[in-house]
mmCIF file of C-alpha atoms in Angstrom:
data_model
loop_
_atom_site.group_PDB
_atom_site.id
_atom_site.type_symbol
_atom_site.label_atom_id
_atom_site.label_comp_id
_atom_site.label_asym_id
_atom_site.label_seq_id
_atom_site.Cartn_x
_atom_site.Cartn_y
_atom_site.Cartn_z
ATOM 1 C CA UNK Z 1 143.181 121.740 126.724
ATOM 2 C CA UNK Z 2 147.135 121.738 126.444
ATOM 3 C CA UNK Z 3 149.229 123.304 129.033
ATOM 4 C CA UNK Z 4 152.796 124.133 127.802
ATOM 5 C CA UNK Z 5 155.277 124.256 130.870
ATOM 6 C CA UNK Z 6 158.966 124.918 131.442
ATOM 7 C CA UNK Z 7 161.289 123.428 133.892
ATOM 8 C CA UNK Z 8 163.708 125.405 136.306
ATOM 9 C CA UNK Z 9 165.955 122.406 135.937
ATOM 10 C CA UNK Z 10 166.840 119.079 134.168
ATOM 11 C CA UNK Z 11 165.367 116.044 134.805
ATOM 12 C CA UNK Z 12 164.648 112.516 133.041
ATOM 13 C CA UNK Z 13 161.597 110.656 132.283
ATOM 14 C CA UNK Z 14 162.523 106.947 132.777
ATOM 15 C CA UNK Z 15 158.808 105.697 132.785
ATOM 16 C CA UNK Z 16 155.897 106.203 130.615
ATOM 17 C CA UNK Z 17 155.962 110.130 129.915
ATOM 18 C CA UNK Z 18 152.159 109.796 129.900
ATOM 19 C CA UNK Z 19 151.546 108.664 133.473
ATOM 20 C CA UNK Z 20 154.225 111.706 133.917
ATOM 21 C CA UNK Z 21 151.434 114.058 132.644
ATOM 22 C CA UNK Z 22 148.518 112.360 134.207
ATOM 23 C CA UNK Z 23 150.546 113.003 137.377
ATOM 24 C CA UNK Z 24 150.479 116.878 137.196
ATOM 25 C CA UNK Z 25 146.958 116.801 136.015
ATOM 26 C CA UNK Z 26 146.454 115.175 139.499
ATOM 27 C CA UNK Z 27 147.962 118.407 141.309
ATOM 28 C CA UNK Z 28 146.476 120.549 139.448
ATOM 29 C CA UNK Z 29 142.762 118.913 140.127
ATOM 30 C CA UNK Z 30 144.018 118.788 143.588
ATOM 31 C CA UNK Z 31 144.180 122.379 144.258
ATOM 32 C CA UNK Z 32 140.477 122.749 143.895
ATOM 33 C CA UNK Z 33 140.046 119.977 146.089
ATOM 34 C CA UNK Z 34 139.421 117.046 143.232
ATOM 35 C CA UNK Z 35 140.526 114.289 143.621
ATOM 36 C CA UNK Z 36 140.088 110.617 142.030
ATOM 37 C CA UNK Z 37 139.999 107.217 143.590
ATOM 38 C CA UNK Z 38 143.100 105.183 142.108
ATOM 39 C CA UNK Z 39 140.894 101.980 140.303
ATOM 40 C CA UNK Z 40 138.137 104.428 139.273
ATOM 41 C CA UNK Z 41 137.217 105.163 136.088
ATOM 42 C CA UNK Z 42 138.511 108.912 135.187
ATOM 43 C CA UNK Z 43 136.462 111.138 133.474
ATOM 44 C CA UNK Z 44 138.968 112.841 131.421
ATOM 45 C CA UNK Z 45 141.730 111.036 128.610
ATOM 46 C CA UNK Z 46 145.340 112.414 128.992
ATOM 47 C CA UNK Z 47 148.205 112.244 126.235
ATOM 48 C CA UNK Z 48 151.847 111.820 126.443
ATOM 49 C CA UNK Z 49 154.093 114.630 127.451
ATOM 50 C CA UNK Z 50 154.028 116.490 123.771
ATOM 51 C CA UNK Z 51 157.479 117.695 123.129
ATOM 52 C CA UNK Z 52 157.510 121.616 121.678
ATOM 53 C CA UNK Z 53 157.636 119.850 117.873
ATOM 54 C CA UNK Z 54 154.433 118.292 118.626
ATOM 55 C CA UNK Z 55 155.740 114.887 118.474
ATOM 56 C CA UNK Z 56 154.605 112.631 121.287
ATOM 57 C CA UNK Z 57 157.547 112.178 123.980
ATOM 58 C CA UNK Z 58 157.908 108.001 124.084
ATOM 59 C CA UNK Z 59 159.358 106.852 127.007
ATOM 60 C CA UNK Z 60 159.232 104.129 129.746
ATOM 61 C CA UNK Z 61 159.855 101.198 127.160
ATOM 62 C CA UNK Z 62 161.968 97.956 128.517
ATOM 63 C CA UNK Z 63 163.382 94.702 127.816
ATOM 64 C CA UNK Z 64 163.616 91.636 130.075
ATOM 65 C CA UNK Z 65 166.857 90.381 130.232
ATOM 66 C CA UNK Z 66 167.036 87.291 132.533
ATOM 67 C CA UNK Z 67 166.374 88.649 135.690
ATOM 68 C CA UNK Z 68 167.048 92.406 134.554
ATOM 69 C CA UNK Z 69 164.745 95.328 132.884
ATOM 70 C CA UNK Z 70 167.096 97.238 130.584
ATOM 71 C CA UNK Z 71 165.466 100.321 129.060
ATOM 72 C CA UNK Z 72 165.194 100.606 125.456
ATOM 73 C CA UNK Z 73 168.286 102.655 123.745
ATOM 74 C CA UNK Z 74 165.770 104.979 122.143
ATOM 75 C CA UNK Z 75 162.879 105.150 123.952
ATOM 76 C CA UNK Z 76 163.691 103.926 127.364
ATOM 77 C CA UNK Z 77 165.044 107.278 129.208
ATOM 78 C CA UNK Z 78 164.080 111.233 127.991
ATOM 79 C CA UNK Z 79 165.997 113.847 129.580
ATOM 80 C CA UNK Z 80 163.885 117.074 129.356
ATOM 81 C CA UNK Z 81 166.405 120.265 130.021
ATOM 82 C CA UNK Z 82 165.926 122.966 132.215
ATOM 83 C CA UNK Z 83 164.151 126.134 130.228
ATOM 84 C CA UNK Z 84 163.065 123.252 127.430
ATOM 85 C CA UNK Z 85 158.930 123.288 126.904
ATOM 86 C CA UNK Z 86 156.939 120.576 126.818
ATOM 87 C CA UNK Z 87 153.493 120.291 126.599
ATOM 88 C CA UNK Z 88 150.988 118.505 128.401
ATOM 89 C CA UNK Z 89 147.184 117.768 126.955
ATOM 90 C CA UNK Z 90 143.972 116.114 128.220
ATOM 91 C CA UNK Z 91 140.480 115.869 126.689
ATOM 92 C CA UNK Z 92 138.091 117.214 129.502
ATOM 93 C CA UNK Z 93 134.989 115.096 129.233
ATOM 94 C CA UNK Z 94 132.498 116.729 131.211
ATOM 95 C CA UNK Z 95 131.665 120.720 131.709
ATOM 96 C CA UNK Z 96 132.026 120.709 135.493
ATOM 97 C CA UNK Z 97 135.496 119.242 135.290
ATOM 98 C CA UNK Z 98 136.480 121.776 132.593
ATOM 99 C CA UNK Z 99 135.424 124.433 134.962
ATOM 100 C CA UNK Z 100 137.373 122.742 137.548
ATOM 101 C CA UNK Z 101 140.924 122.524 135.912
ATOM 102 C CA UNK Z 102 140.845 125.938 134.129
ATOM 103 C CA UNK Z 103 140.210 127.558 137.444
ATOM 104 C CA UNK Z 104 143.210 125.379 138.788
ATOM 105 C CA UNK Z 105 145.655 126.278 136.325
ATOM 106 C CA UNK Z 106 144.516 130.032 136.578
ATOM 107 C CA UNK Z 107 144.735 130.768 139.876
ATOM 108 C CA UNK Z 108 148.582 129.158 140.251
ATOM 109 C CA UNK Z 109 150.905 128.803 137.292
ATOM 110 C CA UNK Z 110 153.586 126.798 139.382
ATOM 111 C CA UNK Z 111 153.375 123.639 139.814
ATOM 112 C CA UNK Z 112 156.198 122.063 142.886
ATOM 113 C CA UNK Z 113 156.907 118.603 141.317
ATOM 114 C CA UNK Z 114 159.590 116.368 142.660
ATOM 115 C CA UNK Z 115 161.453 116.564 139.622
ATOM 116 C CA UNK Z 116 161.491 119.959 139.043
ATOM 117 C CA UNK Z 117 159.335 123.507 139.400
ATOM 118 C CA UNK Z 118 157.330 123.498 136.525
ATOM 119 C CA UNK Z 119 155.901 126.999 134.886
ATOM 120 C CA UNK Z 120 152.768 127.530 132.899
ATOM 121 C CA UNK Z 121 153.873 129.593 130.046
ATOM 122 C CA UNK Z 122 151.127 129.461 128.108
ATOM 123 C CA UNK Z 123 147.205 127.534 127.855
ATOM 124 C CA UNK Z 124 145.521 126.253 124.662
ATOM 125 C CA UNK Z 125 141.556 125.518 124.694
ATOM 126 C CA UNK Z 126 139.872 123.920 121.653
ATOM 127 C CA UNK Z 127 136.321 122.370 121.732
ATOM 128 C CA UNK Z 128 136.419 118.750 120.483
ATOM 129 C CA UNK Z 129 133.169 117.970 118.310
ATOM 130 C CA UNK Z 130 132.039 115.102 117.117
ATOM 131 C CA UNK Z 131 133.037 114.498 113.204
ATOM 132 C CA UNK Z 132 130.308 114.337 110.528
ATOM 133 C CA UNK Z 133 131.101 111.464 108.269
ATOM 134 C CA UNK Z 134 128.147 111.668 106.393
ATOM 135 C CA UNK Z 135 129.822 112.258 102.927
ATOM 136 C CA UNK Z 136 131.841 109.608 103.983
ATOM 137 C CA UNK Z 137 128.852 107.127 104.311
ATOM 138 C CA UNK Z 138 126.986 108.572 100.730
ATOM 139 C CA UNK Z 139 130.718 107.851 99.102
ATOM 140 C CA UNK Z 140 131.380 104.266 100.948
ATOM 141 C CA UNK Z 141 128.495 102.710 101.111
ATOM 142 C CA UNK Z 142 128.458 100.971 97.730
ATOM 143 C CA UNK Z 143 132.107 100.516 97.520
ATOM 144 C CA UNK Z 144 133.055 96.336 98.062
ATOM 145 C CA UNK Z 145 135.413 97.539 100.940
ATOM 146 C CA UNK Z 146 136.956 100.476 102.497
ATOM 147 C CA UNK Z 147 141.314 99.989 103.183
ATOM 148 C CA UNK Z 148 141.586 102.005 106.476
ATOM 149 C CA UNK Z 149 145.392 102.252 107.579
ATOM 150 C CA UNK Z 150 146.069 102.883 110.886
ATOM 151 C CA UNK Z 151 148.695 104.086 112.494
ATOM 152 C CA UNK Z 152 149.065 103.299 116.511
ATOM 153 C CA UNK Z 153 151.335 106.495 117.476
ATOM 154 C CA UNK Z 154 151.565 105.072 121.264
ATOM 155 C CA UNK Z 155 151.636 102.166 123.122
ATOM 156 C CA UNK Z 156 148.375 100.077 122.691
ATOM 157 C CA UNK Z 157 146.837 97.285 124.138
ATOM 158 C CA UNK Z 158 143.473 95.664 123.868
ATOM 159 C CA UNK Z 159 142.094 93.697 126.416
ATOM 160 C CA UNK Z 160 139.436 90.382 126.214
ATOM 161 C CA UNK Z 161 138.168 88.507 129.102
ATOM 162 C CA UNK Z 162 141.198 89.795 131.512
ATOM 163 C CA UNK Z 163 143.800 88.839 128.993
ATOM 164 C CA UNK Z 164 146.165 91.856 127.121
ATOM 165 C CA UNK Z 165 145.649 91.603 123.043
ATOM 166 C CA UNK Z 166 149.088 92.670 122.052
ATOM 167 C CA UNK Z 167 148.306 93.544 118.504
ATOM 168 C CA UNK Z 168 146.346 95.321 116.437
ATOM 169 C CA UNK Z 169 143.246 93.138 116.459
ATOM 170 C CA UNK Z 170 140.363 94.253 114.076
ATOM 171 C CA UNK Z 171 137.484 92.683 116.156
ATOM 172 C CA UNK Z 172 139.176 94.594 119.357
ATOM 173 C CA UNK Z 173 139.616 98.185 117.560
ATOM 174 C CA UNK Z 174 136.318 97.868 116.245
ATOM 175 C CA UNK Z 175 134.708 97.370 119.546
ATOM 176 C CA UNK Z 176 136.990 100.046 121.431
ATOM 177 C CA UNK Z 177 136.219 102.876 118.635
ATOM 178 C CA UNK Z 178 131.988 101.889 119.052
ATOM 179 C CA UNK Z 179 131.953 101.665 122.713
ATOM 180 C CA UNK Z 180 133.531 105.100 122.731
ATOM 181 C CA UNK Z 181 131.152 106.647 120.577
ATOM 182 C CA UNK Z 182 128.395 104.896 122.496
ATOM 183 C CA UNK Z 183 129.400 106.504 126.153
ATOM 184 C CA UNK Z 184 130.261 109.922 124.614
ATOM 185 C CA UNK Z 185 127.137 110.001 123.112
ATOM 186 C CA UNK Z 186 124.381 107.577 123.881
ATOM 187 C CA UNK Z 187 124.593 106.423 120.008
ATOM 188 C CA UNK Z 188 123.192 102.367 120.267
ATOM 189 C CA UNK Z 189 126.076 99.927 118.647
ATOM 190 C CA UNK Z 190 124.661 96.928 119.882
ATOM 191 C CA UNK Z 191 123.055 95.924 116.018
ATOM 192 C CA UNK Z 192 126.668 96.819 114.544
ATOM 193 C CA UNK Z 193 128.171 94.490 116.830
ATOM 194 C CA UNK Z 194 125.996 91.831 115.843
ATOM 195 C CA UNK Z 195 127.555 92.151 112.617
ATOM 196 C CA UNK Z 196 131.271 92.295 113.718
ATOM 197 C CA UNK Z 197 131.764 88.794 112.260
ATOM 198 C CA UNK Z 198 131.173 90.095 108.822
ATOM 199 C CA UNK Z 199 132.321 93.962 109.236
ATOM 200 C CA UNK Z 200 136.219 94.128 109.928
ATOM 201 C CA UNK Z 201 139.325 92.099 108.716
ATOM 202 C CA UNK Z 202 142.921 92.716 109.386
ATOM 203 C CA UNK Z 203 145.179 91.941 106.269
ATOM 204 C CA UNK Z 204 148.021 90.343 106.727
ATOM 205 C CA UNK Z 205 151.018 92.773 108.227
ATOM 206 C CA UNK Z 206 153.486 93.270 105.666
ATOM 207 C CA UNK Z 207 157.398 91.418 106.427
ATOM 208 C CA UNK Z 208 160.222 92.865 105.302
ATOM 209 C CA UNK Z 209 163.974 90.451 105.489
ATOM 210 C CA UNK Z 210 167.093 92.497 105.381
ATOM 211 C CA UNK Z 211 170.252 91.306 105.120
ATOM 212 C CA UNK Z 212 173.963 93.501 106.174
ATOM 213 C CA UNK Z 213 176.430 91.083 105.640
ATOM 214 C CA UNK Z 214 176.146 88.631 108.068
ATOM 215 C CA UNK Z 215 173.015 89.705 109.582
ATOM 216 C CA UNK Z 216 169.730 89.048 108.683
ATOM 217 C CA UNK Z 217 166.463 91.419 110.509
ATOM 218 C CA UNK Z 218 162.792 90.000 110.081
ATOM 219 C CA UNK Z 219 160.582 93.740 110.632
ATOM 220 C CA UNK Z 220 156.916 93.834 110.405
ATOM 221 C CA UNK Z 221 154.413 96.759 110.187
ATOM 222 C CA UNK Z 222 154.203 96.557 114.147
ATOM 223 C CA UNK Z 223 155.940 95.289 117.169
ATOM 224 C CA UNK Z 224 155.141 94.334 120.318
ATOM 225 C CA UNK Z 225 156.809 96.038 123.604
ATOM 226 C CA UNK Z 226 156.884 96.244 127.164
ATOM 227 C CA UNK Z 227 156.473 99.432 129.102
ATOM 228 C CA UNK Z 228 157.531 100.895 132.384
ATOM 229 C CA UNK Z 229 153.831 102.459 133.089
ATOM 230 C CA UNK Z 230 155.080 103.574 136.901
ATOM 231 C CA UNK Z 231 155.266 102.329 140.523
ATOM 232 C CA UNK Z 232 156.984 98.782 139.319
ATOM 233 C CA UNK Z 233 153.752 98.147 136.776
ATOM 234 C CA UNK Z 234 154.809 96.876 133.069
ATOM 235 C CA UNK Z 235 152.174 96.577 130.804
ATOM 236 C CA UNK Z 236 152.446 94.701 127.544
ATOM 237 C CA UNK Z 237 151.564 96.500 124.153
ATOM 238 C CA UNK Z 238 152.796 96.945 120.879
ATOM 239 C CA UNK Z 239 152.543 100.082 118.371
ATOM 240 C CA UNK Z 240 153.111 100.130 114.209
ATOM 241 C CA UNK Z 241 150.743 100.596 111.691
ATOM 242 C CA UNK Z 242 148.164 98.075 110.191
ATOM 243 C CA UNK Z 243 146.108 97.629 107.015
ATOM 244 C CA UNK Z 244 142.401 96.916 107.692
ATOM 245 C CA UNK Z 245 139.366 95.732 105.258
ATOM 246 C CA UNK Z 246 135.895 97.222 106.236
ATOM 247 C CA UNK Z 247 133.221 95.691 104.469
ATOM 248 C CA UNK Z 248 130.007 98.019 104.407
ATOM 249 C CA UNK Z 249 127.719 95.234 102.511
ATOM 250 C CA UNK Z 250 125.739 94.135 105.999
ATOM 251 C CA UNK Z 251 125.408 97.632 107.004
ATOM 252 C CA UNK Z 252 122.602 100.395 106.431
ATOM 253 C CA UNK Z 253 123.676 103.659 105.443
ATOM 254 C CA UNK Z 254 123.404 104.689 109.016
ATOM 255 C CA UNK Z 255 124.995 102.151 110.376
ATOM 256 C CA UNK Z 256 128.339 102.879 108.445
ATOM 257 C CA UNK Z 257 128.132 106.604 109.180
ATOM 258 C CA UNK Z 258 127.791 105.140 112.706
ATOM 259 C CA UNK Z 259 131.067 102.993 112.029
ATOM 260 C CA UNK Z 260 133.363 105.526 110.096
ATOM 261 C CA UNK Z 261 132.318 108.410 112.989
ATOM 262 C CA UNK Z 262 133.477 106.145 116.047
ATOM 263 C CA UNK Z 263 136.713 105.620 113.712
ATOM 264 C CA UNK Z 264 136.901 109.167 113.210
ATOM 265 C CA UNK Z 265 135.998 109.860 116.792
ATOM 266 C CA UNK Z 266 138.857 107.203 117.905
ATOM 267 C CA UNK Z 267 141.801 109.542 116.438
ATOM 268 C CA UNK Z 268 140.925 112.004 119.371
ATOM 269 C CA UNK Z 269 139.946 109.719 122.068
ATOM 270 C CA UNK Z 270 142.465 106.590 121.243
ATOM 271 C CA UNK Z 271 141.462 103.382 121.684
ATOM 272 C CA UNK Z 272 142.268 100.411 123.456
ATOM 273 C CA UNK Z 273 142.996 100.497 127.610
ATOM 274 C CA UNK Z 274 144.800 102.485 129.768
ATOM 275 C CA UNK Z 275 143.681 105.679 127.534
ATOM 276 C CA UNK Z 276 144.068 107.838 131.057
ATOM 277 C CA UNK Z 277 147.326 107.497 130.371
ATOM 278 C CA UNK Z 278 147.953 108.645 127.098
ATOM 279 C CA UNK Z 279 147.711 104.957 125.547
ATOM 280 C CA UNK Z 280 146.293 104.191 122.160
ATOM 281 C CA UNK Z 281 146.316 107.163 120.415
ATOM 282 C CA UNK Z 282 146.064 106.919 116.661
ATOM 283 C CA UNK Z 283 146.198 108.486 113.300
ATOM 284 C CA UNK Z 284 143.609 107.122 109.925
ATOM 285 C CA UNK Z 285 146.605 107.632 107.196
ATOM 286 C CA UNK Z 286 144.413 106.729 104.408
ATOM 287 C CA UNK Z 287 140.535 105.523 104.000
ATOM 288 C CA UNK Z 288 140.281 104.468 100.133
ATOM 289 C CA UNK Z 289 137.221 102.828 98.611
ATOM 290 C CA UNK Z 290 137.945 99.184 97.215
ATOM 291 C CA UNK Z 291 135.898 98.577 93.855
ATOM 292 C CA UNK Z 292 136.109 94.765 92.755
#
């Protein structure tokens, strides 16, 4: 569902916009009298604030600077103007909560936030379904590898044994696109993760040196950042694109069906943590078949 709302007034975003968004998603569950424990596990995935281009509004990023945060020139601070819309989406993951919000947002199209009085001009519904990649599979499954390039449109950040994986690990994107696809839908990944070892290999991020005079700038496909998530909480995580090699030798034919939906699936449900937040959303650029 995507609400688009206008403010009566300015006002700036200095930390992530999506924790913005899952803030009046709050107030509007709490008019029916839903609420969610802070730690728990939500049952619904929330995007960034969605500007009225459709481009993702990226804010909250920071630098450390001795004892100083400094927000980022560009995507530190976004000041949204009064009448200017902005949209705000979540993917409802159960029925009853559906219910729930659209009643919510029906019954009062105002919301009182502390930053401004925000309007509901208008509501979008679409029905996510799972995607069929069985053509996919037939076309794959005899190719050497698949090149899958990835593009991480938000801040992402991948998490192993307590510890933040600040770039775009293959084992880690993997795991986050089956274990989706396994909760959504009861699908068992445990014999594809056997076979992780053998399935999945990042290649090597390209480097680009430029010089301007003087100056000389080392870029890379992606870069790590910090973010300003809300209530004094920075959270590592990086964004760019990457170049992986899927190898669909150990696999069945519907075990890489199983593998290329959960990538597929991934695109609308991000991957990665802090998802509830509009984290580790993604775009597949290109899936080409390797022949050797």
């Amino acid at each position: 569902m995507t609400l688009t709302l206008v403010p009566d007034r300015d006002f700036a975003i200095t930390a992530w916009s999506g924790s913005f968004a899952v803030k009046i998603i709050y107030d509007i569950f709490h008019r029916r009298g839903v609420d969610f424990e802070k730690k728990a596990r939500k049952p619904f995935i929330a995007y960034p604030l969605i500007d009225y281009g459709g481009n993702y509004i990226i804010t909250g990023v920071v630098k450390k600077k001795e004892n100083l945060i400094v927000h980022d020139k560009k995507y530190g601070t976004r000041v949204i103007k009064q009448g200017e819309p902005f949209k705000v989406k979540i993917l409802l993951l159960s029925e009853e909560l559906f219910q729930e919000f659209t009643k919510a947002v029906i019954e009062e199209t105002t919301l009182k936030e502390p930053a401004a009085q925000l309007n509901i001009i208008s509501v979008s519904i679409n029905e996510a379904w799972l995607p069929d990649t069985s053509s996919l599979a037939d076309d794959y499954i005899f190719s050497h590898l698949i090149k899958l390039k990835v593009r991480f449109q938000t801040p992402t950040c991948f998490m192993y044994r307590g510890n933040d994986i600040c770039y775009p690990s293959p084992v880690r994107f993997i795991l986050s696109a089956l274990k989706t696809l396994s909760e959504l839908t009861g699908i068992d990944t445990q014999q594809i993760v056997a076979k992780l070892h053998a399935l999945i290999e990042l290649m090597a991020p390209r480097i680009r040196i430029t010089r301007n005079e003087s100056k000389v700038k080392v870029l890379s496909d992606y870069r790590r950042i910090l973010v300003d998530i809300g209530e004094g909480r920075l959270q590592p995580a990086f964004t760019g694109t990457s170049i992986y090699l899927l190898n669909p030798r150990p696999l069945t034919r519907e075990q890489l069906k199983t593998v290329l939906t959960a990538i597929k699936l991934a695109e609308i449900t991000g991957v990665g943590i802090s998802r509830t937040i509009g984290f580790g959303k993604i775009r597949i650029e290109s899936m080409i078949p390797v022949k050797c």
